[in-house]
Structures are given as structure tokens and as C-alpha cells.
């Protein structure tokens, strides 16, 4: 039975209390994406300033729980200033850590052997830096949606920019 | 003054198997009855007995079990009808899959045949999405004008402008009790004004029917919707009560077996209500379970349930205030006659999701979120609350554990 | 040639409590599985266990039982999806209240957003009202042109004109197996022609999914509807499978909680499929029961079920012919690969109702009536048949008792 | 447990095998009413020739089970040539015998004491003549709808004529 300390690590509480890159960028020129978690009412607004294959600036607004807020803050710190493909790779690694099953909420691991999907590929947590603190969220399946909220908005924003 | 509790909670709790389970090594404290109540073993036994001795499809069989199943199903209809004081239980109770389908049925069947572009529908600012989205969908489709009865600072409906707001309305649709604020709305007063204005009154009783004695006539309702799973019954069944004349004039909602008088390759003739509105194989075992739930509630006594829940609600509000002071906010009216056992809480600036997570470690089940009332959340200036809601099996100790958990939130989020 | 029965019926029968009951002092002979199957104790136990340990509303709770309930509910979705070979079980399975609601959902949501006045919808002459009335209602509302694939003298679809009939059609909607004739329709062939013509293929699998291994891809279906209560599962839940791209482009059907992304007083944004189509509290315990039923059927093996039921069906048809001769008529195809275990019977000129009444005295459960297929009845030139239908728990002795009862009909109506 | 002999009395089987007043009257002038039993597909067509407060002629067509056919035949024999108020009274007595609960199919008697409605008034079966043979139907609640099918059509026809 996972305890609260797995979820509420110190880094997470710190980013929750003092979120980095808080706010919105003027849009245009920045690109603006909104994300909702219909299950709990959390909302996030991600503003992206992308140029020359680089995520030059990112800001987050909105409101939500400690997990969605700190995940957004940790994300912004990790991706700001990075080339887009590095950002994409980070997203991939992060979402793999979050076990990719978040869309179904109840995920396969818990419903018996014959329900199990192929094992997810192992994640090289070292690539994630401070983001690794969010690993404990996986033990609380309902909270995975909180942790991935801003990441999904970021992905959507990058996709929209790529196809624009 | 000590108030006598007419319910012996220790005895009641023995009927609810789920209350014997532990969570994180603590006894479960179930404070989420507004989402879905627990089921007493009597309800489960009735459904098992049905499946084990009498299961068959209804309405079309002459053999013994089919006849038995039909009798149980139609008997459930009458029992539910009497429970809410329906003048004609046999013809006025439609079984649906949940309260939501019941409200969609009204908006679609009655709505599409009685409303036209520009017609006014009055709702309230505290409606559950179930009594909001069907009207928004209808508005999008045929072009209605929606008006909202506002709420005041204590989470009550502000009726100062009632007559003007309902003036010219074709429908007034409102919840009898808020699933966020616990407010018990003055439906009879509003229904009277609505009827004076010529409107039809649709009451969302999802929260009120399980917790208050209900009589559709004194309520002044033309339609009443509710769900079994919030009143100690099973999932998978809801109820629409409608006045016989209204139902009789309504076109079918879903089409299929059981709701027709005749079908050809060119068209069909619908059956009489209530069968007209029950397409396909109905929730038979669920109707049996709902009837057993009604027996259970009636056995305990709805008056006793009200008194007990009011006692616990008052205890909760006072204890939260006394022991947590300004750290804890409770939305909705103060204890009193129009205060039901739904407590939407905020604790400092900790998000509802985090509150519920910490409380879970104490075995306490509360629900975080917008409770399917996003417009109300915006009005309250929050995105979510943590909602503790009270059922007939809750007692003071449950509230004490809730407060113990909330105190621990302070420690985690310091 | 003796054919090996892969099922040990004596063992299977022990799982079905209702089979131990007597009727008029005789052991029950349940031959009405096409109306509704019986439920094995494993299904009842799964639902009881759910209610006793894990019940909570889904999707909005963080506490342990709410998380457990959500996992069970979403797990049931995936299990059902895999059972019918859905490419993307998680997103393509919508839980409804029954097969009928599933078909209404397609006609309303997909239909209203993709069909316009004059568009052609192809059905068959053997459809159940559930796959007929929703299209008749839609036709009345927006003005469709309905065409029907005819049946031949043996109760098979006559495909000689298939390409011409589906030409220009937007929808081809048909039953995979007739609930009156037992005919297993060549859905893949028809789907191919329909797709060549650019039509969407809606398959009513209410009779086929319980009795035949199902794969939506080899079937060529775009939508597939079925009900739990005909496949050893509980009442109160049905399934719509739809191709992910189609579901993604469809507007909501019912509005309420759980199907929205956002709601304001002015409008709303729907959630993704499948949740977009599941308004209100879903049939949670029923999904748990359906998952247990799928486990049960998979445990026995769908291939074994087909083989067993074919054996009993062939025995029944041959024995009825041999022992009753021309007194007994069986509608539908002769024994063979496209012959399912539904036997619509006539005995001399005795009305189906009277047949069923006499059979009841022998403990035999058969269903008299039009079986929600009135147009087919007219085509067959009867108003009703007595339908005996076979499930995995039936054996030769059940058929012998049926024949014993039919012989007695001769005595009464002499 | 009621036996078949309660249901299939000799008079019933006789009227089933040789239905009286079979056919349709030309309409107009006769009044024509159709009745369906949606549960079993039984259909009845009742033709009425009413004049001077008298049911001068009645014919029945349609198809159905032994109970619906014999009940129709027995009814036609009982009402033909009678004054309308006598017909109405006969309908009332017959429907009382059929326990007036047929509309709900499953009727209250069988679902336990607290479910019981007020006792129906006792019926003077002697008024019913041959129709009393249908009394056994009450023990087979599902068949009550069969027995009342043509009676309901007759009632509807008289009502339509009265309000025309
Ligand atoms: C072929 C067919 N389609 C649809 C249905 C409707 O199923 P349900 O009544 O469970 O909605 C049935 C069963 O009654 C059926 O046999
Ligand atoms: C006030 C109110 N109305 C309607 C509903 C919808 O009930 P259900 O989800 O059972 O359809 C609920 C419960 O969620 C409710 O609280």
C-alpha cells in the first residue's frame, strides 16, 4: 500500500508552492493551448514561444492540484530553451514513466494477469532529472491524469505548431 | 439540548457489507453517498434471489418464471410510485438507466414536441450537468432562450426576482436538493410561480428522493427524476415520474421492442405509457433491487432518516467550525431545515484532489472535483471542492475521522 | 456418425442456480435463451463481491474503492472489447443500457449527423424492432428512404439483388443472427457489398455475440450492438462497439455528467469517446457482471459453445420432424452452418400462446409471440410463433420434454 | 397451482373451434375498431352496428389464441341485440371479474400483502351466463389481456360512437 510520502515528495511540494514560469505569454505571437481534466476540473493554459526549432519560452497558467501544478512547473523548467526534438523526447520518456495507460484511468496492471498489456519499456529515469520525483504518482493511478495534464497540452501545442 | 437520534446506526451498519472493509489498515469511513450510496445486503439478496429463481425476460412470456419476473418488475414500478406519492403509480413510473436518462427523456420527448425556437426554459445556477446539458443540447438544436435562477451568498436560490424570471417560461427545471451545497430548494414555492406562469415543472430529485420524504403532488412537480444507486439501490436503473396526462401526450424517446403497439416496414404505433418509454429489455433485476431498497428505506422510515442525517450534518458543520476554525470553509447554508447532508469543503488553499488523497489514507471517502456542476463552481469561485456527504449509516465518529484527516492535511502541506 | 459434444452439460448446469428450480412439480426446462439467458453463479458472485467490497461511483474519486470501481469498470470495457476483437477496446466500447439503446445511439448520433432527407438506409425483412423502429423514427423525423433485403422461402436473406439494393445506400443495418428464424446471416459478404457502395454497416449482434465467436473486423462491421443479459450476464447493460474514427466524429447522444469536458451556462464541450456517450452514472455492477460473463463464456470456449449448440439444434430439428411429423412446423433454415439455435415452432393450428401455456405445465419455458419482429411475422404469414431457443446449458432431454409437451397439446386441442 | 383444465374449459374450446359472429360488417355504416395485444401479436377487428341505443349487430375478425378468440366469440353472442346500457353493464361486470388490473400485467395480488390494492368488488357471476367459463383465466394473469382484448375494442367503439 503506497504511502503519501511516495506522492508528495519534497521537490513536488516545492514546485507546487513556488511554481516556475507562471503566467501567460502575449498570444500572438506566442501559441496558446488549454487543457482540462474533466474528472476534477483542473485547467491549464500553456503558452509556447517556438522559433528555429527551439522552445524559446514557455509559461503556464490555470489552477489545479499539487500534482498537476508541480508537474507543469517541473515540465516548464525542464523544457524551456530546449530544441524541439529534445522536448519531444522528454515528453516521450515522461509519458512512458507515467505508463501510457492514463487515458483509461483504470489501467491494466491491477485487473489480473490476463488483462496485462505488453510490459512497458523500462524508462531511463536519469534522463528526467527532477522530474523523476513524479515517479511515485504511478502508484496512484487516478492522479496520473493530473501529472500528464500540462504535458498533453504541450504535446498538442507542438503538434498544432508543426502542422500550421 | 440533546436531540434524540431515531436511528440506531450500529444496527443499520450491520446491513452494509462494505462498511466492514478496511482501507490502508483503517476502517472505511464512507462519506460519498451523494455520489452513490452503499447497498444493504437485503438489496443484494433480493437481486440474487431474483436471478436464482425467477429470471426471465418480462412482458412476453406465459411460463411461470416469465410471469413471475413480470410481476416483480411491475410490482417494483408500483412500489416506487407509491414511495413518491404518485397518483397513478402503474402508469406514471418510467424506468430508465439513471436520473440522467430520465432528464434527457423529458428534454427530448416532451421538449421537442412542446418547445420551439425562442421558448424560455428556466434553470438554476446550481444545477447538476444532468439537468443542464440536456437543455443546452436542446437549445443548440432548436434555439431556446435559457434563464437561470441565481444563488445568494449562502448558497440558497435567490427568489426575489422569481416571478419576473419565470414569466413567459415554458419549463422550469430545478434540483430539489443541491449535490454541491446541500441546499434543499423550496420547490413548492417555485412550482407555484412556474405554474402561474404556465410552465411545466421538471424536478431533479437525484439528491432529494434518497434523503427526504417525497410527494410529487405537494412538491408541485410535473416530472421527477432520480436514480436507484443513490438511494441504497443498485446501479443501472433510474426513474422518471411524469404526470399521466403529460406522458400520454409525449412521443417515444428510444425505439425498439416493448414500446410498440404495432410495427410494419413503413411505420409503427407506440404503446401506452409507461411502456412507450421503455424500449428494449428493461433493467429487471435492478427494478427488483430498487424495490428492495424502497422497502429498506421505508422500513427505517424516511422521517427517521431525515432526523438522523440532520443530526449528523449539524454535528459535522459545528465540529468542523469548532475544531478547524477558519482553515475550513463549508459551502452552502448553515444547519437548519433547508440544509441537507452534503458538505462541500475547502481546507486552507489545498486543492480538493490533495485533500481527498490525504483523507484516503485515513480510510475516509470524500469526492474531490466539480461534482458535475461546473457553472456553480465558477460562481463559487473555485475549480473543485472536497465533498463529504452523509447517509443513514454515518455517525459522529465518521465526522471525527474526517476532521482527524483534515488536520493531517495541514501537516503535509504545512 | 456420432459427433463429440465438447461441453459436459451436467457440469455446466451446476453453475446455473435457476436450473434447480421446479415448475408445476417438474424440473424447469429453460428454452428461452434468445429472450434472456440464465446467469451462472460466477456472474452473481462477481456483482455481489463488487457491491460488498468496491462499490463507489466511477471516474471522479481518488479514494481506494472509487479507484477500484473505476478499474473494474474500465477493465470490463477492455475485456468486452477483446471478446469481440475490437482493434482499440479502450476507446471503442460504449456501455449502454441494452442493445436497443446502442442501436438508438447509432441512429440518433451517427444518423442525425450523417444522414439527410432522401438518404437510403437498407435493413432486412427479418430485423428485430430494435433495429427497425429507431430507423423508422429517424425516417419520420428527417425523411429517409428505407429499403429491405428480402428473405427467401427457407428464411435466409435473398442476396440475388444485393448490389442493386445497397447501391447508393448510406447505411446497411442488419442482424447477424435472426431471433426468430435462427438464420446466421452472411454479414461479411453483405458488409463488403455495403462498403463498396459507400455505406456504413451497423450489425445487431444481440443474438450472435452470445452464441458465435465474434470478430468485428472479419465481420466487416462499423458498429456492433449487443446485450449482456442474453450472454449469461446481468440485465441493465448493453454494448455499442463502433470504429474509433466514427465514434470520434459523432456528437453526444444523452447529455449529463461524465460525458463533458467543460460546461458553462451557455454551452458545453463533450469528452472523448467512449465517455462522450456515457451520460450519468453508468451500470457499474452490471459491467462487472458482464466481464464475469465474458470470462465464463471464454472459459467454456466459444468454439465449444457453437459446437454444442449446433448438436442440440440439429437433434431438436430432427427429433421434432421424426416424432411430430407434419403436425409441427419449424421456421428457418435446416440444420447446417448458418443455422443457430432458435426454433420458431407452429403445432397444427394451435396458437403460440396456447402452445406455451400447455408447455408451461411441463416446466418448459418457450416464448410465444411476434418476438419483436412483426414485419417478419407478416411475411411468414403468422401472427405469432412459439419459440424454443437453445443455450449452452441445454441438452437432448430438454428437447425430449419439449416434444412430450407438444404431444400433450394435441390431446388438449384434439 | 392452477391446472390447464381451469383455463381450457369445454365452452371455451367450443367457441374457439366454432367462433360465433365471425367476419366484418360493411363500414360505413357499421363502426369499425381494431385492437392489438402488443405482447403477443393478437389482433381483433370489431364491427358494430348501433342504432336507437341498441347494438343491432356485431362481428369479429382478426386472429389470436384460444382465449382471445373464444372470449370475443362469447362476448359477441352475449351482447348482440342488446341495449347499449345492458352491454355497458355486462362489460363492467366482465372486467371486474377479470380483476381490472390487467393493464399492469403483473397484478397486485401476487406481490405480497402490503402491495394489495383494495379488494375488488365481488362479481355476480350468474349475470355472465356462458361468459363465466372465462373465470379460470384470472388464475393465469398473463392471459387476462387475451380475454379482455375484444372487450376493450368494444368499449372503445362504444365510446367513439357516443362522442361522435
Ligand atoms: C436480434 C435482436 N436484436 C435486438 C434485441 C434487443 O435486445 P435488448 O432487448 O436487450 O435491447 C434482441 C432481443 O430482444 C434481439 O433478439
Ligand atoms: C443533483 C443530481 N442530479 C442528477 C444526478 C445524476 O444522477 P445519475 O448519474 O445517476 O444519472 C446527480 C448525481 O450524480 C445529482 O447529484
mmCIF file of C-alpha atoms and ligand atoms in Angstrom, chain B residues 57 60 279-282, chain C residues 34-35 98-101 103 128 130-131 175 177-179 204 206-207 227 229-230 372 387, ligand 1:
data_model
loop_
_atom_site.group_PDB
_atom_site.id
_atom_site.type_symbol
_atom_site.label_atom_id
_atom_site.label_comp_id
_atom_site.label_asym_id
_atom_site.label_seq_id
_atom_site.Cartn_x
_atom_site.Cartn_y
_atom_site.Cartn_z
ATOM 1 C CA UNK B 57 -37.488 -11.508 -19.888
ATOM 2 C CA UNK B 60 -43.832 -11.513 -23.380
ATOM 3 C CA UNK B 279 -37.514 0.350 -25.302
ATOM 4 C CA UNK B 280 -35.730 -2.968 -25.143
ATOM 5 C CA UNK B 281 -35.198 -5.316 -22.257
ATOM 6 C CA UNK B 282 -35.521 -3.213 -19.113
ATOM 7 C CA UNK C 34 -32.951 -15.928 -27.093
ATOM 8 C CA UNK C 35 -35.123 -13.728 -24.878
ATOM 9 C CA UNK C 98 -29.191 -2.638 -23.631
ATOM 10 C CA UNK C 99 -28.689 -3.463 -27.311
ATOM 11 C CA UNK C 100 -31.712 -1.326 -28.089
ATOM 12 C CA UNK C 101 -30.144 1.831 -26.670
ATOM 13 C CA UNK C 103 -28.874 0.937 -31.883
ATOM 14 C CA UNK C 128 -35.924 -7.100 -34.605
ATOM 15 C CA UNK C 130 -34.688 -2.710 -32.015
ATOM 16 C CA UNK C 131 -33.005 -2.383 -35.413
ATOM 17 C CA UNK C 175 -28.929 -8.638 -37.617
ATOM 18 C CA UNK C 177 -28.462 -13.795 -36.433
ATOM 19 C CA UNK C 178 -32.243 -13.775 -36.532
ATOM 20 C CA UNK C 179 -34.040 -14.045 -33.201
ATOM 21 C CA UNK C 204 -27.236 -6.105 -34.497
ATOM 22 C CA UNK C 206 -27.838 -9.353 -29.866
ATOM 23 C CA UNK C 207 -28.285 -12.989 -30.932
ATOM 24 C CA UNK C 227 -26.886 -7.024 -24.662
ATOM 25 C CA UNK C 229 -28.500 -10.402 -20.445
ATOM 26 C CA UNK C 230 -28.509 -12.662 -23.493
ATOM 27 C CA UNK C 372 -40.440 -8.071 -31.670
ATOM 28 C CA UNK C 387 -40.010 -20.030 -29.918
HETATM 29 C C1 LIG E 1 -31.929 -9.655 -32.793
HETATM 30 C C2 LIG E 1 -32.195 -8.811 -31.591
HETATM 31 N N1 LIG E 1 -31.869 -7.517 -31.614
HETATM 32 C C3 LIG E 1 -32.061 -6.711 -30.560
HETATM 33 C C4 LIG E 1 -32.618 -7.181 -29.410
HETATM 34 C C5 LIG E 1 -32.854 -6.216 -28.292
HETATM 35 O O1 LIG E 1 -32.108 -6.523 -27.163
HETATM 36 P P1 LIG E 1 -32.467 -5.755 -25.808
HETATM 37 O O2 LIG E 1 -33.914 -6.001 -25.544
HETATM 38 O O3 LIG E 1 -31.604 -6.388 -24.807
HETATM 39 O O4 LIG E 1 -32.174 -4.315 -26.043
HETATM 40 C C6 LIG E 1 -32.970 -8.536 -29.328
HETATM 41 C C7 LIG E 1 -33.548 -9.146 -28.117
HETATM 42 O O5 LIG E 1 -34.649 -8.868 -27.680
HETATM 43 C C8 LIG E 1 -32.755 -9.368 -30.441
HETATM 44 O O6 LIG E 1 -33.091 -10.659 -30.423
#
